Amino acid sequence: MQPLDPLKSPFTTDDIDIVSKQTLFQGFFRMVKYRFKHRLFQGGWSEPIEREMFERGHAAAMLPYDPLRDEVVIIEQIRVGALEHAQPWQLEIVAGIIELGESAPDVVRREAQEEAGLAVGRLEKITTYYPSAGGCSEKLDVYVGEVDATLAGGVHGLAVEGEDIKVHVMNRSDAYQLVKEGRIENGASIIALQWLELNYQQLASQWQSGV
């Protein structure tokens, strides 16, 4: 018999009663308002709860990595969420929203081309996570992808989307130092660079063996 997992929730979506769902705003993104009840850990049901939620859908991000040179490709672009903060131009990995009919690998390959001018070889899935489940529906798949860093550089992005993206190529350890110094503030980028710092030797060996 498998041991019980104490962290596995006893609840499912069947333990939620959505009383109402109202669209408050529909633009590039959507804001909805939920009124719901849920089962309680000690039994019974909660009182009705109202919460606004920012709906962003499902996205995918990828850290471009050249295992032969031990280099990563980081992009820099202005971000509206940081517009009035200390550093509006953020250092990040490539990322994009998964459109209807696309898979997460499709998206990161497309975005690598659009945002950094790079073709991607093998992909390794790192994780899937909610960036801010307290008020946002977005779920993010994170990958590391094999690239030739000698082909990276310049300014990229789609003019129709107002993108102005500068490409940086740097040693893996230098990129991780930016995480340690707090100069990379994007969650997916921090996760990917921390994962690579722990797994780069195994990943390089795996890719070199043709796995």
mmCIF file with all atom_site columns, C-alpha atoms in Angstrom:
data_model
loop_
_atom_site.group_PDB
_atom_site.id
_atom_site.type_symbol
_atom_site.label_atom_id
_atom_site.label_alt_id
_atom_site.label_comp_id
_atom_site.label_asym_id
_atom_site.label_entity_id
_atom_site.label_seq_id
_atom_site.pdbx_PDB_ins_code
_atom_site.Cartn_x
_atom_site.Cartn_y
_atom_site.Cartn_z
_atom_site.occupancy
_atom_site.B_iso_or_equiv
_atom_site.pdbx_formal_charge
_atom_site.auth_seq_id
_atom_site.auth_comp_id
_atom_site.auth_asym_id
_atom_site.auth_atom_id
_atom_site.pdbx_PDB_model_num
ATOM 1   C CA . MET A 1 1   ? 0.000   0.000  0.000   1.00 0.00 ? 1   MET A CA 1
ATOM 2   C CA . GLN A 1 2   ? 1.304   3.451  -0.955  1.00 0.00 ? 2   GLN A CA 1
ATOM 3   C CA . PRO A 1 3   ? 1.766   5.762  2.055   1.00 0.00 ? 3   PRO A CA 1
ATOM 4   C CA . LEU A 1 4   ? -0.680  8.665  2.283   1.00 0.00 ? 4   LEU A CA 1
ATOM 5   C CA . ASP A 1 5   ? 0.619   12.032 1.100   1.00 0.00 ? 5   ASP A CA 1
ATOM 6   C CA . PRO A 1 6   ? -0.071  14.528 3.922   1.00 0.00 ? 6   PRO A CA 1
ATOM 7   C CA . LEU A 1 7   ? 0.250   17.438 1.454   1.00 0.00 ? 7   LEU A CA 1
ATOM 8   C CA . LYS A 1 8   ? -2.320  16.075 -1.015  1.00 0.00 ? 8   LYS A CA 1
ATOM 9   C CA . SER A 1 9   ? -5.446  18.171 -0.592  1.00 0.00 ? 9   SER A CA 1
ATOM 10  C CA . PRO A 1 10  ? -8.634  16.320 0.343   1.00 0.00 ? 10  PRO A CA 1
ATOM 11  C CA . PHE A 1 11  ? -10.595 18.818 -1.747  1.00 0.00 ? 11  PHE A CA 1
ATOM 12  C CA . THR A 1 12  ? -11.327 19.096 -5.486  1.00 0.00 ? 12  THR A CA 1
ATOM 13  C CA . THR A 1 13  ? -13.332 21.498 -7.642  1.00 0.00 ? 13  THR A CA 1
ATOM 14  C CA . ASP A 1 14  ? -16.411 19.534 -6.488  1.00 0.00 ? 14  ASP A CA 1
ATOM 15  C CA . ASP A 1 15  ? -15.910 21.172 -3.093  1.00 0.00 ? 15  ASP A CA 1
ATOM 16  C CA . ILE A 1 16  ? -16.483 24.675 -4.495  1.00 0.00 ? 16  ILE A CA 1
ATOM 17  C CA . ASP A 1 17  ? -19.847 26.293 -5.202  1.00 0.00 ? 17  ASP A CA 1
ATOM 18  C CA . ILE A 1 18  ? -19.539 29.172 -7.673  1.00 0.00 ? 18  ILE A CA 1
ATOM 19  C CA . VAL A 1 19  ? -22.561 31.350 -6.938  1.00 0.00 ? 19  VAL A CA 1
ATOM 20  C CA . SER A 1 20  ? -21.855 33.902 -9.679  1.00 0.00 ? 20  SER A CA 1
ATOM 21  C CA . LYS A 1 21  ? -19.164 35.019 -12.125 1.00 0.00 ? 21  LYS A CA 1
ATOM 22  C CA . GLN A 1 22  ? -19.238 38.538 -13.594 1.00 0.00 ? 22  GLN A CA 1
ATOM 23  C CA . THR A 1 23  ? -16.958 40.098 -16.220 1.00 0.00 ? 23  THR A CA 1
ATOM 24  C CA . LEU A 1 24  ? -15.885 43.515 -14.916 1.00 0.00 ? 24  LEU A CA 1
ATOM 25  C CA . PHE A 1 25  ? -13.541 44.449 -17.770 1.00 0.00 ? 25  PHE A CA 1
ATOM 26  C CA . GLN A 1 26  ? -12.641 43.006 -21.171 1.00 0.00 ? 26  GLN A CA 1
ATOM 27  C CA . GLY A 1 27  ? -9.612  44.394 -22.965 1.00 0.00 ? 27  GLY A CA 1
ATOM 28  C CA . PHE A 1 28  ? -6.171  42.973 -23.771 1.00 0.00 ? 28  PHE A CA 1
ATOM 29  C CA . PHE A 1 29  ? -6.773  40.972 -20.574 1.00 0.00 ? 29  PHE A CA 1
ATOM 30  C CA . ARG A 1 30  ? -9.959  40.318 -18.598 1.00 0.00 ? 30  ARG A CA 1
ATOM 31  C CA . MET A 1 31  ? -11.043 41.048 -15.042 1.00 0.00 ? 31  MET A CA 1
ATOM 32  C CA . VAL A 1 32  ? -13.798 38.905 -13.514 1.00 0.00 ? 32  VAL A CA 1
ATOM 33  C CA . LYS A 1 33  ? -15.550 38.900 -10.150 1.00 0.00 ? 33  LYS A CA 1
ATOM 34  C CA . TYR A 1 34  ? -16.349 35.598 -8.425  1.00 0.00 ? 34  TYR A CA 1
ATOM 35  C CA . ARG A 1 35  ? -18.838 34.999 -5.634  1.00 0.00 ? 35  ARG A CA 1
ATOM 36  C CA . PHE A 1 36  ? -18.272 31.510 -4.237  1.00 0.00 ? 36  PHE A CA 1
ATOM 37  C CA . LYS A 1 37  ? -18.388 29.179 -1.239  1.00 0.00 ? 37  LYS A CA 1
ATOM 38  C CA . HIS A 1 38  ? -16.037 26.312 -0.386  1.00 0.00 ? 38  HIS A CA 1
ATOM 39  C CA . ARG A 1 39  ? -15.773 23.405 2.026   1.00 0.00 ? 39  ARG A CA 1
ATOM 40  C CA . LEU A 1 40  ? -13.763 24.063 5.210   1.00 0.00 ? 40  LEU A CA 1
ATOM 41  C CA . PHE A 1 41  ? -10.940 21.931 6.644   1.00 0.00 ? 41  PHE A CA 1
ATOM 42  C CA . GLN A 1 42  ? -12.876 21.468 9.889   1.00 0.00 ? 42  GLN A CA 1
ATOM 43  C CA . GLY A 1 43  ? -16.152 20.662 8.156   1.00 0.00 ? 43  GLY A CA 1
ATOM 44  C CA . GLY A 1 44  ? -19.081 22.612 6.755   1.00 0.00 ? 44  GLY A CA 1
ATOM 45  C CA . TRP A 1 45  ? -19.033 25.421 4.215   1.00 0.00 ? 45  TRP A CA 1
ATOM 46  C CA . SER A 1 46  ? -17.645 28.939 4.174   1.00 0.00 ? 46  SER A CA 1
ATOM 47  C CA . GLU A 1 47  ? -19.781 32.032 3.956   1.00 0.00 ? 47  GLU A CA 1
ATOM 48  C CA . PRO A 1 48  ? -20.016 33.518 0.429   1.00 0.00 ? 48  PRO A CA 1
ATOM 49  C CA . ILE A 1 49  ? -16.690 35.088 -0.597  1.00 0.00 ? 49  ILE A CA 1
ATOM 50  C CA . GLU A 1 50  ? -16.204 37.781 -3.249  1.00 0.00 ? 50  GLU A CA 1
ATOM 51  C CA . ARG A 1 51  ? -12.914 38.043 -5.129  1.00 0.00 ? 51  ARG A CA 1
ATOM 52  C CA . GLU A 1 52  ? -11.798 39.881 -8.271  1.00 0.00 ? 52  GLU A CA 1
ATOM 53  C CA . MET A 1 53  ? -9.498  37.886 -10.546 1.00 0.00 ? 53  MET A CA 1
ATOM 54  C CA . PHE A 1 54  ? -7.180  38.954 -13.361 1.00 0.00 ? 54  PHE A CA 1
ATOM 55  C CA . GLU A 1 55  ? -7.549  36.446 -16.207 1.00 0.00 ? 55  GLU A CA 1
ATOM 56  C CA . ARG A 1 56  ? -4.377  35.930 -18.276 1.00 0.00 ? 56  ARG A CA 1
ATOM 57  C CA . GLY A 1 57  ? -4.735  32.353 -19.471 1.00 0.00 ? 57  GLY A CA 1
ATOM 58  C CA . HIS A 1 58  ? -1.864  29.893 -19.886 1.00 0.00 ? 58  HIS A CA 1
ATOM 59  C CA . ALA A 1 59  ? 1.647   30.994 -20.862 1.00 0.00 ? 59  ALA A CA 1
ATOM 60  C CA . ALA A 1 60  ? 5.067   29.467 -21.455 1.00 0.00 ? 60  ALA A CA 1
ATOM 61  C CA . ALA A 1 61  ? 8.620   30.731 -20.863 1.00 0.00 ? 61  ALA A CA 1
ATOM 62  C CA . MET A 1 62  ? 12.051  29.430 -21.826 1.00 0.00 ? 62  MET A CA 1
ATOM 63  C CA . LEU A 1 63  ? 15.657  30.071 -20.854 1.00 0.00 ? 63  LEU A CA 1
ATOM 64  C CA . PRO A 1 64  ? 17.818  29.803 -24.002 1.00 0.00 ? 64  PRO A CA 1
ATOM 65  C CA . TYR A 1 65  ? 20.994  27.902 -23.072 1.00 0.00 ? 65  TYR A CA 1
ATOM 66  C CA . ASP A 1 66  ? 24.083  27.035 -25.096 1.00 0.00 ? 66  ASP A CA 1
ATOM 67  C CA . PRO A 1 67  ? 25.642  23.993 -23.380 1.00 0.00 ? 67  PRO A CA 1
ATOM 68  C CA . LEU A 1 68  ? 28.795  24.109 -25.534 1.00 0.00 ? 68  LEU A CA 1
ATOM 69  C CA . ARG A 1 69  ? 29.692  27.622 -24.402 1.00 0.00 ? 69  ARG A CA 1
ATOM 70  C CA . ASP A 1 70  ? 27.883  27.510 -21.048 1.00 0.00 ? 70  ASP A CA 1
ATOM 71  C CA . GLU A 1 71  ? 26.074  30.711 -21.987 1.00 0.00 ? 71  GLU A CA 1
ATOM 72  C CA . VAL A 1 72  ? 22.496  31.897 -21.632 1.00 0.00 ? 72  VAL A CA 1
ATOM 73  C CA . VAL A 1 73  ? 20.473  34.426 -23.596 1.00 0.00 ? 73  VAL A CA 1
ATOM 74  C CA . ILE A 1 74  ? 18.600  37.047 -21.566 1.00 0.00 ? 74  ILE A CA 1
ATOM 75  C CA . ILE A 1 75  ? 16.263  39.641 -23.058 1.00 0.00 ? 75  ILE A CA 1
ATOM 76  C CA . GLU A 1 76  ? 15.541  43.174 -21.851 1.00 0.00 ? 76  GLU A CA 1
ATOM 77  C CA . GLN A 1 77  ? 12.290  45.053 -22.446 1.00 0.00 ? 77  GLN A CA 1
ATOM 78  C CA . ILE A 1 78  ? 10.034  47.646 -20.827 1.00 0.00 ? 78  ILE A CA 1
ATOM 79  C CA . ARG A 1 79  ? 7.252   46.160 -18.677 1.00 0.00 ? 79  ARG A CA 1
ATOM 80  C CA . VAL A 1 80  ? 4.021   47.969 -17.733 1.00 0.00 ? 80  VAL A CA 1
ATOM 81  C CA . GLY A 1 81  ? 3.908   46.277 -14.311 1.00 0.00 ? 81  GLY A CA 1
ATOM 82  C CA . ALA A 1 82  ? 7.203   47.978 -13.416 1.00 0.00 ? 82  ALA A CA 1
ATOM 83  C CA . LEU A 1 83  ? 6.441   51.265 -15.192 1.00 0.00 ? 83  LEU A CA 1
ATOM 84  C CA . GLU A 1 84  ? 6.459   53.376 -12.014 1.00 0.00 ? 84  GLU A CA 1
ATOM 85  C CA . HIS A 1 85  ? 8.993   51.290 -10.111 1.00 0.00 ? 85  HIS A CA 1
ATOM 86  C CA . ALA A 1 86  ? 12.776  51.568 -9.901  1.00 0.00 ? 86  ALA A CA 1
ATOM 87  C CA . GLN A 1 87  ? 13.540  49.607 -13.084 1.00 0.00 ? 87  GLN A CA 1
ATOM 88  C CA . PRO A 1 88  ? 10.856  49.564 -15.820 1.00 0.00 ? 88  PRO A CA 1
ATOM 89  C CA . TRP A 1 89  ? 13.230  47.756 -18.238 1.00 0.00 ? 89  TRP A CA 1
ATOM 90  C CA . GLN A 1 90  ? 13.302  44.180 -16.999 1.00 0.00 ? 90  GLN A CA 1
ATOM 91  C CA . LEU A 1 91  ? 15.804  41.375 -17.621 1.00 0.00 ? 91  LEU A CA 1
ATOM 92  C CA . GLU A 1 92  ? 13.869  38.215 -18.496 1.00 0.00 ? 92  GLU A CA 1
ATOM 93  C CA . ILE A 1 93  ? 13.759  34.951 -20.415 1.00 0.00 ? 93  ILE A CA 1
ATOM 94  C CA . VAL A 1 94  ? 11.621  34.604 -23.554 1.00 0.00 ? 94  VAL A CA 1
ATOM 95  C CA . ALA A 1 95  ? 7.911   34.020 -22.939 1.00 0.00 ? 95  ALA A CA 1
ATOM 96  C CA . GLY A 1 96  ? 4.470   34.258 -24.492 1.00 0.00 ? 96  GLY A CA 1
ATOM 97  C CA . ILE A 1 97  ? 0.801   33.403 -24.093 1.00 0.00 ? 97  ILE A CA 1
ATOM 98  C CA . ILE A 1 98  ? -0.364  30.035 -25.429 1.00 0.00 ? 98  ILE A CA 1
ATOM 99  C CA . GLU A 1 99  ? -2.937  30.693 -28.159 1.00 0.00 ? 99  GLU A CA 1
ATOM 100 C CA . LEU A 1 100 ? -5.727  28.349 -29.240 1.00 0.00 ? 100 LEU A CA 1
ATOM 101 C CA . GLY A 1 101 ? -4.257  25.324 -31.042 1.00 0.00 ? 101 GLY A CA 1
ATOM 102 C CA . GLU A 1 102 ? -0.711  25.897 -29.731 1.00 0.00 ? 102 GLU A CA 1
ATOM 103 C CA . SER A 1 103 ? 1.290   23.790 -27.289 1.00 0.00 ? 103 SER A CA 1
ATOM 104 C CA . ALA A 1 104 ? 3.717   25.216 -24.732 1.00 0.00 ? 104 ALA A CA 1
ATOM 105 C CA . PRO A 1 105 ? 6.752   23.998 -26.764 1.00 0.00 ? 105 PRO A CA 1
ATOM 106 C CA . ASP A 1 106 ? 5.244   25.670 -29.860 1.00 0.00 ? 106 ASP A CA 1
ATOM 107 C CA . VAL A 1 107 ? 5.038   28.958 -27.981 1.00 0.00 ? 107 VAL A CA 1
ATOM 108 C CA . VAL A 1 108 ? 8.576   29.023 -26.596 1.00 0.00 ? 108 VAL A CA 1
ATOM 109 C CA . ARG A 1 109 ? 10.022  28.164 -30.011 1.00 0.00 ? 109 ARG A CA 1
ATOM 110 C CA . ARG A 1 110 ? 7.971   30.932 -31.628 1.00 0.00 ? 110 ARG A CA 1
ATOM 111 C CA . GLU A 1 111 ? 8.848   33.461 -28.949 1.00 0.00 ? 111 GLU A CA 1
ATOM 112 C CA . ALA A 1 112 ? 12.556  32.608 -29.103 1.00 0.00 ? 112 ALA A CA 1
ATOM 113 C CA . GLN A 1 113 ? 12.479  33.498 -32.794 1.00 0.00 ? 113 GLN A CA 1
ATOM 114 C CA . GLU A 1 114 ? 10.399  36.665 -32.332 1.00 0.00 ? 114 GLU A CA 1
ATOM 115 C CA . GLU A 1 115 ? 12.129  38.004 -29.219 1.00 0.00 ? 115 GLU A CA 1
ATOM 116 C CA . ALA A 1 116 ? 15.725  36.859 -29.733 1.00 0.00 ? 116 ALA A CA 1
ATOM 117 C CA . GLY A 1 117 ? 16.049  35.671 -33.357 1.00 0.00 ? 117 GLY A CA 1
ATOM 118 C CA . LEU A 1 118 ? 16.941  32.162 -32.182 1.00 0.00 ? 118 LEU A CA 1
ATOM 119 C CA . ALA A 1 119 ? 16.102  28.659 -33.365 1.00 0.00 ? 119 ALA A CA 1
ATOM 120 C CA . VAL A 1 120 ? 15.667  26.167 -30.513 1.00 0.00 ? 120 VAL A CA 1
ATOM 121 C CA . GLY A 1 121 ? 16.878  22.575 -30.482 1.00 0.00 ? 121 GLY A CA 1
ATOM 122 C CA . ARG A 1 122 ? 16.039  20.299 -27.580 1.00 0.00 ? 122 ARG A CA 1
ATOM 123 C CA . LEU A 1 123 ? 13.741  21.397 -24.756 1.00 0.00 ? 123 LEU A CA 1
ATOM 124 C CA . GLU A 1 124 ? 13.732  20.376 -21.112 1.00 0.00 ? 124 GLU A CA 1
ATOM 125 C CA . LYS A 1 125 ? 10.634  21.052 -18.992 1.00 0.00 ? 125 LYS A CA 1
ATOM 126 C CA . ILE A 1 126 ? 11.469  22.648 -15.636 1.00 0.00 ? 126 ILE A CA 1
ATOM 127 C CA . THR A 1 127 ? 8.098   23.174 -13.956 1.00 0.00 ? 127 THR A CA 1
ATOM 128 C CA . THR A 1 128 ? 4.573   24.572 -14.143 1.00 0.00 ? 128 THR A CA 1
ATOM 129 C CA . TYR A 1 129 ? 3.457   27.141 -11.593 1.00 0.00 ? 129 TYR A CA 1
ATOM 130 C CA . TYR A 1 130 ? 0.976   29.911 -10.759 1.00 0.00 ? 130 TYR A CA 1
ATOM 131 C CA . PRO A 1 131 ? 2.803   33.283 -10.578 1.00 0.00 ? 131 PRO A CA 1
ATOM 132 C CA . SER A 1 132 ? 0.124   34.796 -8.318  1.00 0.00 ? 132 SER A CA 1
ATOM 133 C CA . ALA A 1 133 ? -2.802  32.445 -7.633  1.00 0.00 ? 133 ALA A CA 1
ATOM 134 C CA . GLY A 1 134 ? -4.242  34.825 -5.021  1.00 0.00 ? 134 GLY A CA 1
ATOM 135 C CA . GLY A 1 135 ? -5.685  37.025 -7.752  1.00 0.00 ? 135 GLY A CA 1
ATOM 136 C CA . CYS A 1 136 ? -4.562  35.845 -11.200 1.00 0.00 ? 136 CYS A CA 1
ATOM 137 C CA . SER A 1 137 ? -5.532  32.774 -13.257 1.00 0.00 ? 137 SER A CA 1
ATOM 138 C CA . GLU A 1 138 ? -2.264  32.627 -15.203 1.00 0.00 ? 138 GLU A CA 1
ATOM 139 C CA . LYS A 1 139 ? -0.382  29.342 -15.223 1.00 0.00 ? 139 LYS A CA 1
ATOM 140 C CA . LEU A 1 140 ? 3.154   29.237 -16.597 1.00 0.00 ? 140 LEU A CA 1
ATOM 141 C CA . ASP A 1 141 ? 5.136   26.355 -18.112 1.00 0.00 ? 141 ASP A CA 1
ATOM 142 C CA . VAL A 1 142 ? 8.896   26.930 -17.792 1.00 0.00 ? 142 VAL A CA 1
ATOM 143 C CA . TYR A 1 143 ? 11.548  25.325 -20.031 1.00 0.00 ? 143 TYR A CA 1
ATOM 144 C CA . VAL A 1 144 ? 15.239  25.493 -20.807 1.00 0.00 ? 144 VAL A CA 1
ATOM 145 C CA . GLY A 1 145 ? 16.004  25.270 -24.526 1.00 0.00 ? 145 GLY A CA 1
ATOM 146 C CA . GLU A 1 146 ? 19.138  24.423 -26.495 1.00 0.00 ? 146 GLU A CA 1
ATOM 147 C CA . VAL A 1 147 ? 20.442  27.279 -28.683 1.00 0.00 ? 147 VAL A CA 1
ATOM 148 C CA . ASP A 1 148 ? 23.585  28.478 -30.440 1.00 0.00 ? 148 ASP A CA 1
ATOM 149 C CA . ALA A 1 149 ? 24.427  31.623 -28.461 1.00 0.00 ? 149 ALA A CA 1
ATOM 150 C CA . THR A 1 150 ? 26.817  32.882 -31.168 1.00 0.00 ? 150 THR A CA 1
ATOM 151 C CA . LEU A 1 151 ? 23.713  33.657 -33.247 1.00 0.00 ? 151 LEU A CA 1
ATOM 152 C CA . ALA A 1 152 ? 22.116  35.807 -30.540 1.00 0.00 ? 152 ALA A CA 1
ATOM 153 C CA . GLY A 1 153 ? 22.287  39.581 -30.358 1.00 0.00 ? 153 GLY A CA 1
ATOM 154 C CA . GLY A 1 154 ? 20.709  42.805 -31.524 1.00 0.00 ? 154 GLY A CA 1
ATOM 155 C CA . VAL A 1 155 ? 17.212  44.183 -31.017 1.00 0.00 ? 155 VAL A CA 1
ATOM 156 C CA . HIS A 1 156 ? 14.113  42.136 -31.801 1.00 0.00 ? 156 HIS A CA 1
ATOM 157 C CA . GLY A 1 157 ? 10.347  42.007 -31.239 1.00 0.00 ? 157 GLY A CA 1
ATOM 158 C CA . LEU A 1 158 ? 7.165   42.507 -33.236 1.00 0.00 ? 158 LEU A CA 1
ATOM 159 C CA . ALA A 1 159 ? 6.515   46.140 -34.140 1.00 0.00 ? 159 ALA A CA 1
ATOM 160 C CA . VAL A 1 160 ? 2.773   45.444 -34.342 1.00 0.00 ? 160 VAL A CA 1
ATOM 161 C CA . GLU A 1 161 ? 2.867   44.514 -30.638 1.00 0.00 ? 161 GLU A CA 1
ATOM 162 C CA . GLY A 1 162 ? 5.030   47.506 -29.695 1.00 0.00 ? 162 GLY A CA 1
ATOM 163 C CA . GLU A 1 163 ? 7.972   45.273 -28.745 1.00 0.00 ? 163 GLU A CA 1
ATOM 164 C CA . ASP A 1 164 ? 11.491  46.679 -28.473 1.00 0.00 ? 164 ASP A CA 1
ATOM 165 C CA . ILE A 1 165 ? 13.623  43.846 -27.096 1.00 0.00 ? 165 ILE A CA 1
ATOM 166 C CA . LYS A 1 166 ? 17.378  43.918 -26.565 1.00 0.00 ? 166 LYS A CA 1
ATOM 167 C CA . VAL A 1 167 ? 19.259  40.609 -26.461 1.00 0.00 ? 167 VAL A CA 1
ATOM 168 C CA . HIS A 1 168 ? 22.081  39.907 -24.010 1.00 0.00 ? 168 HIS A CA 1
ATOM 169 C CA . VAL A 1 169 ? 24.403  36.880 -24.108 1.00 0.00 ? 169 VAL A CA 1
ATOM 170 C CA . MET A 1 170 ? 26.242  36.041 -20.899 1.00 0.00 ? 170 MET A CA 1
ATOM 171 C CA . ASN A 1 171 ? 27.970  33.271 -19.060 1.00 0.00 ? 171 ASN A CA 1
ATOM 172 C CA . ARG A 1 172 ? 25.633  31.077 -17.006 1.00 0.00 ? 172 ARG A CA 1
ATOM 173 C CA . SER A 1 173 ? 27.376  31.957 -13.740 1.00 0.00 ? 173 SER A CA 1
ATOM 174 C CA . ASP A 1 174 ? 27.217  35.695 -14.525 1.00 0.00 ? 174 ASP A CA 1
ATOM 175 C CA . ALA A 1 175 ? 23.473  35.411 -15.169 1.00 0.00 ? 175 ALA A CA 1
ATOM 176 C CA . TYR A 1 176 ? 22.982  33.568 -11.892 1.00 0.00 ? 176 TYR A CA 1
ATOM 177 C CA . GLN A 1 177 ? 24.931  36.309 -10.123 1.00 0.00 ? 177 GLN A CA 1
ATOM 178 C CA . LEU A 1 178 ? 22.280  38.766 -11.367 1.00 0.00 ? 178 LEU A CA 1
ATOM 179 C CA . VAL A 1 179 ? 19.683  36.638 -9.579  1.00 0.00 ? 179 VAL A CA 1
ATOM 180 C CA . LYS A 1 180 ? 21.728  36.676 -6.368  1.00 0.00 ? 180 LYS A CA 1
ATOM 181 C CA . GLU A 1 181 ? 22.103  40.456 -6.612  1.00 0.00 ? 181 GLU A CA 1
ATOM 182 C CA . GLY A 1 182 ? 18.352  40.939 -7.131  1.00 0.00 ? 182 GLY A CA 1
ATOM 183 C CA . ARG A 1 183 ? 18.815  42.499 -10.565 1.00 0.00 ? 183 ARG A CA 1
ATOM 184 C CA . ILE A 1 184 ? 16.603  39.878 -12.222 1.00 0.00 ? 184 ILE A CA 1
ATOM 185 C CA . GLU A 1 185 ? 13.124  40.379 -10.767 1.00 0.00 ? 185 GLU A CA 1
ATOM 186 C CA . ASN A 1 186 ? 10.981  38.183 -13.020 1.00 0.00 ? 186 ASN A CA 1
ATOM 187 C CA . GLY A 1 187 ? 9.736   34.987 -11.334 1.00 0.00 ? 187 GLY A CA 1
ATOM 188 C CA . ALA A 1 188 ? 10.040  32.608 -14.285 1.00 0.00 ? 188 ALA A CA 1
ATOM 189 C CA . SER A 1 189 ? 13.544  33.885 -15.031 1.00 0.00 ? 189 SER A CA 1
ATOM 190 C CA . ILE A 1 190 ? 14.661  33.386 -11.435 1.00 0.00 ? 190 ILE A CA 1
ATOM 191 C CA . ILE A 1 191 ? 13.226  29.855 -11.359 1.00 0.00 ? 191 ILE A CA 1
ATOM 192 C CA . ALA A 1 192 ? 14.866  28.906 -14.673 1.00 0.00 ? 192 ALA A CA 1
ATOM 193 C CA . LEU A 1 193 ? 18.285  30.301 -13.769 1.00 0.00 ? 193 LEU A CA 1
ATOM 194 C CA . GLN A 1 194 ? 18.234  28.680 -10.328 1.00 0.00 ? 194 GLN A CA 1
ATOM 195 C CA . TRP A 1 195 ? 17.246  25.342 -11.887 1.00 0.00 ? 195 TRP A CA 1
ATOM 196 C CA . LEU A 1 196 ? 20.035  25.634 -14.471 1.00 0.00 ? 196 LEU A CA 1
ATOM 197 C CA . GLU A 1 197 ? 22.589  26.452 -11.784 1.00 0.00 ? 197 GLU A CA 1
ATOM 198 C CA . LEU A 1 198 ? 21.682  23.193 -10.048 1.00 0.00 ? 198 LEU A CA 1
ATOM 199 C CA . ASN A 1 199 ? 21.353  21.026 -13.162 1.00 0.00 ? 199 ASN A CA 1
ATOM 200 C CA . TYR A 1 200 ? 23.581  22.406 -15.947 1.00 0.00 ? 200 TYR A CA 1
ATOM 201 C CA . GLN A 1 201 ? 26.131  19.589 -15.802 1.00 0.00 ? 201 GLN A CA 1
ATOM 202 C CA . GLN A 1 202 ? 23.495  16.873 -15.942 1.00 0.00 ? 202 GLN A CA 1
ATOM 203 C CA . LEU A 1 203 ? 21.612  18.721 -18.691 1.00 0.00 ? 203 LEU A CA 1
ATOM 204 C CA . ALA A 1 204 ? 24.721  19.181 -20.847 1.00 0.00 ? 204 ALA A CA 1
ATOM 205 C CA . SER A 1 205 ? 25.596  15.508 -20.452 1.00 0.00 ? 205 SER A CA 1
ATOM 206 C CA . GLN A 1 206 ? 22.038  14.500 -21.326 1.00 0.00 ? 206 GLN A CA 1
ATOM 207 C CA . TRP A 1 207 ? 21.963  16.627 -24.464 1.00 0.00 ? 207 TRP A CA 1
ATOM 208 C CA . GLN A 1 208 ? 25.434  15.518 -25.535 1.00 0.00 ? 208 GLN A CA 1
ATOM 209 C CA . SER A 1 209 ? 24.338  11.894 -25.257 1.00 0.00 ? 209 SER A CA 1
ATOM 210 C CA . GLY A 1 210 ? 21.450  12.645 -27.596 1.00 0.00 ? 210 GLY A CA 1
ATOM 211 C CA . VAL A 1 211 ? 18.685  12.169 -25.032 1.00 0.00 ? 211 VAL A CA 1
#
